[in-house]
Coordinates of C-alpha atoms and ligand atoms in Angstrom, one line a residue:
M242 CA -18.6 66.8 -7.9
A243 CA -19.4 68.9 -4.9
M244 CA -16.8 68.9 -2.1
A245 CA -18.0 67.9 1.3
K246 CA -18.5 70.9 3.5
P247 CA -15.7 71.3 6.1
E248 CA -18.0 70.8 9.0
S249 CA -19.1 67.4 7.6
R250 CA -15.5 66.1 7.5
P251 CA -14.3 63.8 10.3
T252 CA -12.5 65.8 13.0
E253 CA -9.8 63.2 13.3
L254 CA -8.3 61.4 10.3
P255 CA -5.1 59.7 11.5
F256 CA -2.4 59.7 8.9
P257 CA -0.7 57.5 8.1
A258 CA -3.0 54.8 9.4
G259 CA -1.3 53.2 12.5
A260 CA 1.4 50.7 11.6
P261 CA 0.5 47.2 12.9
K262 CA 3.0 46.1 15.6
D263 CA 2.2 42.4 15.7
L264 CA 3.3 41.2 12.3
K265 CA 5.7 38.4 11.4
V266 CA 7.3 38.0 8.0
S267 CA 9.3 35.4 6.1
F268 CA 11.3 35.8 2.9
E269 CA 11.8 33.5 0.0
F270 CA 15.0 33.5 -2.2
F271 CA 16.2 31.4 -5.1
P272 CA 19.6 29.8 -5.3
P273 CA 22.1 31.8 -7.3
K274 CA 23.5 30.5 -10.6
T275 CA 26.7 32.7 -10.8
E276 CA 29.2 34.2 -8.4
K277 CA 27.7 37.7 -9.1
M278 CA 24.2 36.4 -8.4
A279 CA 25.5 34.9 -5.2
E280 CA 26.9 38.2 -4.1
N281 CA 23.5 39.9 -4.8
L282 CA 21.6 37.2 -2.9
W283 CA 23.9 37.5 0.1
R284 CA 23.5 41.3 0.1
S285 CA 19.7 40.8 0.1
I286 CA 19.8 38.3 2.9
T287 CA 22.1 40.6 5.0
R288 CA 19.8 43.5 4.4
L289 CA 16.6 41.6 5.4
A290 CA 18.1 39.6 8.3
P291 CA 17.8 42.4 10.9
L292 CA 14.0 42.4 10.3
Q293 CA 14.1 39.1 12.2
P294 CA 12.0 37.0 9.8
R295 CA 10.5 33.8 11.2
F296 CA 12.4 31.9 8.5
V297 CA 13.9 32.5 5.1
S298 CA 13.3 29.8 2.4
V299 CA 15.3 28.8 -0.6
T300 CA 13.6 27.4 -3.7
Y301 CA 14.4 24.2 -5.6
G302 CA 14.7 24.7 -9.3
A303 CA 12.0 23.4 -11.7
G304 CA 12.7 19.7 -12.4
G305 CA 14.9 19.5 -9.3
T306 CA 17.7 21.2 -11.1
T307 CA 19.2 23.1 -8.2
R308 CA 19.7 20.4 -5.7
E309 CA 23.3 21.3 -4.9
R310 CA 22.8 25.0 -5.1
T311 CA 19.8 25.0 -2.8
H312 CA 21.6 22.8 -0.3
A313 CA 24.7 25.0 -0.4
T314 CA 22.6 28.2 0.1
V315 CA 20.5 26.8 2.9
V316 CA 23.6 25.4 4.8
R317 CA 25.4 28.8 4.3
I318 CA 22.4 30.6 5.9
L319 CA 22.5 28.2 8.7
K320 CA 26.2 28.5 9.4
E321 CA 26.7 32.2 8.8
T322 CA 23.6 33.9 10.0
E323 CA 21.2 33.7 13.0
L324 CA 18.3 33.1 10.5
T325 CA 16.2 29.9 10.4
P326 CA 16.5 28.5 6.9
A327 CA 13.7 26.5 5.2
A328 CA 14.7 24.3 2.2
H329 CA 12.2 23.8 -0.6
L330 CA 12.2 20.2 -1.8
T331 CA 10.2 18.7 -4.7
C332 CA 9.2 15.2 -6.0
V333 CA 10.2 15.9 -9.6
N334 CA 12.7 13.7 -11.4
A335 CA 13.9 11.7 -8.4
T336 CA 13.2 8.4 -6.7
T337 CA 12.0 8.3 -3.1
D338 CA 15.5 7.1 -2.1
Q339 CA 17.1 10.2 -3.7
V340 CA 14.6 12.6 -2.1
D341 CA 15.0 10.9 1.2
A342 CA 18.8 11.2 1.0
V343 CA 18.5 15.0 0.4
A344 CA 16.2 15.3 3.4
R345 CA 18.5 13.3 5.6
D346 CA 21.4 15.5 4.6
Y347 CA 19.4 18.5 5.6
W348 CA 18.5 17.0 8.9
D349 CA 22.2 16.0 9.6
A350 CA 23.3 19.6 8.7
G351 CA 20.9 21.0 11.3
V352 CA 18.1 22.1 8.9
R353 CA 14.7 21.5 10.4
H354 CA 12.2 23.3 8.1
I355 CA 11.3 21.9 4.7
V356 CA 8.9 23.4 2.2
A357 CA 7.5 20.2 0.7
L358 CA 6.2 20.5 -2.9
R359 CA 5.3 18.3 -5.8
G360 CA 7.2 20.7 -8.1
D361 CA 6.8 21.8 -11.6
P362 CA 7.8 19.7 -14.7
P363 CA 11.3 20.2 -16.0
E364 CA 11.8 23.0 -18.6
G365 CA 10.3 22.1 -21.9
E366 CA 7.8 19.6 -20.5
Q367 CA 4.2 20.7 -20.3
T368 CA 2.7 18.1 -18.1
Y369 CA 3.7 16.6 -14.8
S370 CA 4.2 12.9 -14.6
P371 CA 5.4 11.3 -11.4
H372 CA 8.8 9.6 -11.4
P373 CA 8.1 5.8 -11.5
G374 CA 10.0 5.2 -8.2
G375 CA 9.3 8.6 -6.7
Y376 CA 6.8 10.5 -4.5
A377 CA 3.9 11.3 -6.8
Y378 CA 2.4 14.3 -5.0
A379 CA 3.3 16.7 -2.2
A380 CA 1.1 14.8 0.3
D381 CA 3.3 11.7 -0.3
L382 CA 6.4 13.7 0.2
V383 CA 5.1 15.1 3.5
A384 CA 4.4 11.5 4.7
G385 CA 8.0 10.5 3.6
L386 CA 9.6 13.4 5.4
K387 CA 7.7 12.6 8.6
R388 CA 9.0 9.1 8.4
I389 CA 12.6 10.4 8.3
A390 CA 12.5 13.0 11.1
D391 CA 10.2 15.4 12.8
F392 CA 10.7 18.2 10.3
D393 CA 8.8 21.5 10.5
I394 CA 6.9 21.3 7.2
S395 CA 5.3 24.0 5.0
V396 CA 3.2 23.2 2.0
A397 CA 1.8 25.1 -0.9
A398 CA -1.8 26.4 -1.1
Y399 CA -3.7 28.0 -4.0
P400 CA -6.3 30.6 -3.1
E401 CA -7.4 30.6 -6.8
T402 CA -6.9 26.9 -7.3
H403 CA -3.9 25.0 -8.7
P404 CA -4.2 24.9 -12.5
Q405 CA -4.1 21.1 -12.7
A406 CA -6.7 20.5 -10.0
K407 CA -9.8 18.7 -10.9
N408 CA -11.8 21.4 -9.3
P409 CA -11.5 23.9 -6.4
Q410 CA -12.9 21.4 -3.8
A411 CA -10.5 18.7 -4.9
D412 CA -7.6 21.1 -4.5
L413 CA -8.8 22.1 -1.0
D414 CA -9.1 18.4 -0.1
N415 CA -5.5 17.9 -1.3
L416 CA -4.4 20.8 1.0
K417 CA -6.2 19.2 3.9
R418 CA -4.5 15.9 3.2
K419 CA -1.1 17.6 3.3
L420 CA -1.9 19.3 6.6
D421 CA -3.5 16.3 8.2
G422 CA -0.5 14.2 7.0
G423 CA 1.8 16.3 9.2
A424 CA 2.5 19.6 7.5
D425 CA 2.5 22.5 10.0
R426 CA 1.4 25.4 7.8
A427 CA 0.6 26.4 4.2
I428 CA 2.1 29.2 2.2
T429 CA 0.0 30.4 -0.7
Q430 CA 0.7 31.2 -4.3
Y431 CA 0.7 34.9 -4.8
F432 CA -2.6 36.7 -5.6
F433 CA -3.6 40.3 -6.0
G434 CA -5.7 42.4 -3.6
A435 CA -7.0 40.8 -0.4
E436 CA -10.3 39.2 -1.5
P437 CA -8.9 36.0 -3.1
F438 CA -7.1 35.1 0.1
L439 CA -9.9 36.0 2.5
R440 CA -12.4 34.0 0.5
F441 CA -9.9 31.1 0.5
L442 CA -9.6 31.3 4.3
D443 CA -13.4 31.1 4.6
R444 CA -13.4 28.0 2.3
A445 CA -10.5 26.4 4.2
G446 CA -12.2 27.0 7.5
A447 CA -15.4 25.4 6.3
A448 CA -13.4 22.4 5.1
G449 CA -12.1 22.0 8.7
I450 CA -8.6 23.3 8.0
S451 CA -7.2 25.0 11.2
A452 CA -3.5 25.1 10.5
P453 CA -2.0 28.5 9.7
I454 CA -2.3 29.7 6.1
V455 CA 0.3 32.3 5.3
P456 CA -0.3 34.6 2.3
G457 CA 2.5 34.7 -0.3
I458 CA 3.1 38.3 -1.3
L459 CA 4.7 39.2 -4.6
P460 CA 5.9 42.8 -4.9
V461 CA 5.4 43.2 -8.7
Q462 CA 8.3 45.0 -10.2
N463 CA 8.2 43.5 -13.7
F464 CA 4.6 43.5 -14.7
A465 CA 5.2 41.9 -18.1
Q466 CA 7.0 39.0 -16.5
V467 CA 4.2 38.6 -13.9
L468 CA 1.6 38.4 -16.7
K469 CA 3.5 35.6 -18.3
F470 CA 4.0 33.7 -15.1
S471 CA 0.5 34.2 -13.9
E472 CA -0.8 32.6 -17.1
M473 CA 1.2 29.5 -16.4
S474 CA 0.4 29.4 -12.7
G475 CA -3.3 30.1 -13.2
T476 CA -3.3 33.3 -11.1
P477 CA -5.8 35.8 -12.3
V478 CA -4.4 39.3 -12.8
P479 CA -7.2 41.8 -12.2
A480 CA -7.7 44.7 -14.6
W481 CA -6.7 47.2 -11.9
M482 CA -3.2 45.7 -11.8
A483 CA -2.8 46.4 -15.5
G484 CA -4.1 49.9 -14.8
L485 CA -1.5 50.4 -12.1
F486 CA 1.4 49.6 -14.4
E487 CA 0.0 51.2 -17.5
G488 CA 2.6 53.3 -19.3
L489 CA 5.4 52.2 -17.0
D490 CA 7.2 49.7 -19.2
D491 CA 10.2 51.9 -19.6
D492 CA 10.1 53.4 -16.1
P493 CA 11.5 50.9 -13.6
E494 CA 11.9 53.5 -10.9
T495 CA 8.2 54.4 -10.8
R496 CA 7.3 50.7 -11.2
K497 CA 9.3 50.0 -8.0
M498 CA 7.3 52.7 -6.1
V499 CA 4.0 51.4 -7.4
A500 CA 5.0 47.8 -6.5
V501 CA 5.8 48.8 -2.9
T502 CA 2.6 50.9 -2.5
A503 CA 0.4 48.1 -4.0
A504 CA 1.9 45.3 -1.9
A505 CA 1.9 47.4 1.3
E506 CA -1.8 48.2 0.8
Q507 CA -2.5 44.6 0.2
C508 CA -0.9 43.6 3.4
R509 CA -2.6 46.3 5.4
Q510 CA -6.0 45.2 4.1
L511 CA -5.2 41.6 5.0
H512 CA -4.1 42.7 8.4
A513 CA -7.3 44.6 8.9
Y514 CA -9.0 41.2 8.5
G515 CA -6.7 39.5 11.1
V516 CA -3.8 38.3 8.9
K517 CA -0.6 38.7 10.9
E518 CA 2.0 36.8 8.9
F519 CA 3.3 37.4 5.4
H520 CA 5.7 35.4 3.2
F521 CA 7.4 37.6 0.7
Y522 CA 8.6 36.4 -2.7
T523 CA 11.7 38.6 -2.8
L524 CA 13.1 37.4 -6.2
N525 CA 16.4 38.0 -4.4
Q526 CA 15.8 41.7 -4.4
A527 CA 15.8 43.0 -0.8
D528 CA 14.7 46.6 -1.4
L529 CA 11.0 46.1 -2.2
S530 CA 10.3 43.7 0.6
Y531 CA 12.3 45.8 3.0
A532 CA 10.3 48.9 2.1
I533 CA 7.0 47.1 2.5
A534 CA 8.0 45.6 5.8
H535 CA 9.0 49.1 6.9
I536 CA 5.7 50.5 6.0
L537 CA 4.0 47.7 8.0
G538 CA 5.9 48.9 11.0
I539 CA 8.7 46.3 11.1
R540 CA 12.0 47.7 12.2
P541 CA 15.5 46.2 12.3
A542 CA 16.4 44.7 15.7
T543 CA 18.8 47.0 17.4
P544 CA 21.9 45.1 18.3
A545 CA 22.4 44.9 22.1
T546 CA 25.2 47.3 23.0
A547 CA 27.9 46.4 25.5
G548 CA 26.6 47.0 29.1
S549 CA 23.0 47.3 28.0
V550 CA 20.4 46.2 30.6
E551 CA 18.1 43.4 29.4
Ligands
FAD114 C1 5.0 28.7 -1.5 C2 5.3 28.0 -2.8 C3 6.7 27.6 -3.0 C4 7.0 26.9 -4.2 N1 8.3 26.6 -4.4 C5 8.7 25.8 -5.4 C6 10.0 25.4 -5.6 O1 10.9 25.7 -4.8 N2 10.3 24.6 -6.7 C7 9.4 24.2 -7.6 O2 9.7 23.5 -8.6 N3 8.1 24.7 -7.5 C8 7.7 25.5 -6.4 N4 6.4 25.9 -6.3 C9 5.5 25.6 -7.3 C10 4.8 24.2 -7.1 O3 5.8 23.2 -7.2 C11 3.8 24.0 -8.3 O4 2.7 24.9 -8.1 C12 3.3 22.6 -8.5 O5 2.7 22.5 -9.7 C13 2.4 22.0 -7.4 O6 3.1 21.7 -6.3 P1 2.2 21.4 -4.9 O7 3.2 21.1 -3.9 O8 1.2 22.3 -4.7 O9 1.6 20.0 -5.5 P2 0.4 19.0 -4.9 O10 -0.1 19.5 -3.6 O11 0.9 17.6 -5.0 O12 -0.7 19.3 -5.9 C14 -0.5 19.3 -7.3 C15 -1.7 19.2 -8.1 O13 -2.1 17.8 -8.1 C16 -3.4 17.7 -7.5 N5 -3.4 16.5 -6.8 C17 -2.8 16.3 -5.6 N6 -2.9 15.0 -5.2 C18 -3.5 14.3 -6.2 C19 -3.9 13.0 -6.4 N7 -3.6 12.0 -5.5 N8 -4.5 12.7 -7.6 C20 -4.8 13.6 -8.5 N9 -4.5 14.9 -8.3 C21 -3.8 15.3 -7.2 C22 -3.7 18.9 -6.7 O14 -5.0 19.3 -6.6 C23 -2.9 20.0 -7.6 O15 -3.7 20.3 -8.7 C24 6.0 26.6 -5.1 C25 4.7 27.0 -4.9 C26 4.3 27.7 -3.8 C27 2.9 28.1 -3.6

């Protein structure tokens, strides 16, 4: 291929492309199972906290299995940090009274942000069936939470459609029901590249959805695991992703660098189309999300020093 002649090259080619200065981030963690995992989680939270995320959220185990651990983690964040915690809460395996009691406990502890979800079936069960005395779907949970208190509520959205939805339009109608019912924003399932999200924004806008939709960003460190999870969650994995991780099965260091580069590029592309907020699935590992946020121009808040002028 012939190289462009020097005189035909642009005279200015800023590098690196300017870092956006107007971004907001949030980080998602899962509750730890062991003391060692708790230490790791706490290290991650401490590392990411100076980036001043809008909130940090803590998941609720499939089948509602982590009720106590989620609660303990959320309350510890509230008590020991300046962060705003968001507690995930699901409908699975619980009556409405039980779910309401968890929500009331959160409110009484000072937690104001709930990520309201239907939830996935307990391990070993393939299909979801609502608890006979429980909330059937996330939209019902949103309504229940609003009856309890004026929570700030996030709900889930699926740019590439939830696998159990009747069709994409029914899934979008469901999202609108959740938002119209009192949810404040949607956070999406992860996706690759920028296109699935941008197309989804267009469809959501056409359906009359005006609430913020925040893209969920998954820095992919373990490609084999993501392939498995994506099959279950119905998230298409493009061929270029496989290409990016080709030959790196035994090379975790390079995989990390590739993960950061790919996710930072994804965020930059989304930002170029006006997206200003990102939710990172950290998997309790701070380093990848920290590096991506850094590339995006986010810097730790410098603590005010004694005698400094406001
Ligand atoms: C940001 C985010 C965080 C998550 N955190 C957790 C977590 O902490 N714990 C966990 O277990 N899971 C979590 N999940 C996964 C989530 O629980 C699953 O994807 C679950 O299968 C769907 O939850 P939902 O809240 O989207 O459900 P819903 O909004 O209730 O929708 C579920 C499905 O049912 C369909 N549907 C809705 N209403 C009706 C109706 N009335 N009749 C027929 N069909 C209907 C929808 O189209 C969709 O296909 C999370 C997902 C995301 C995107």
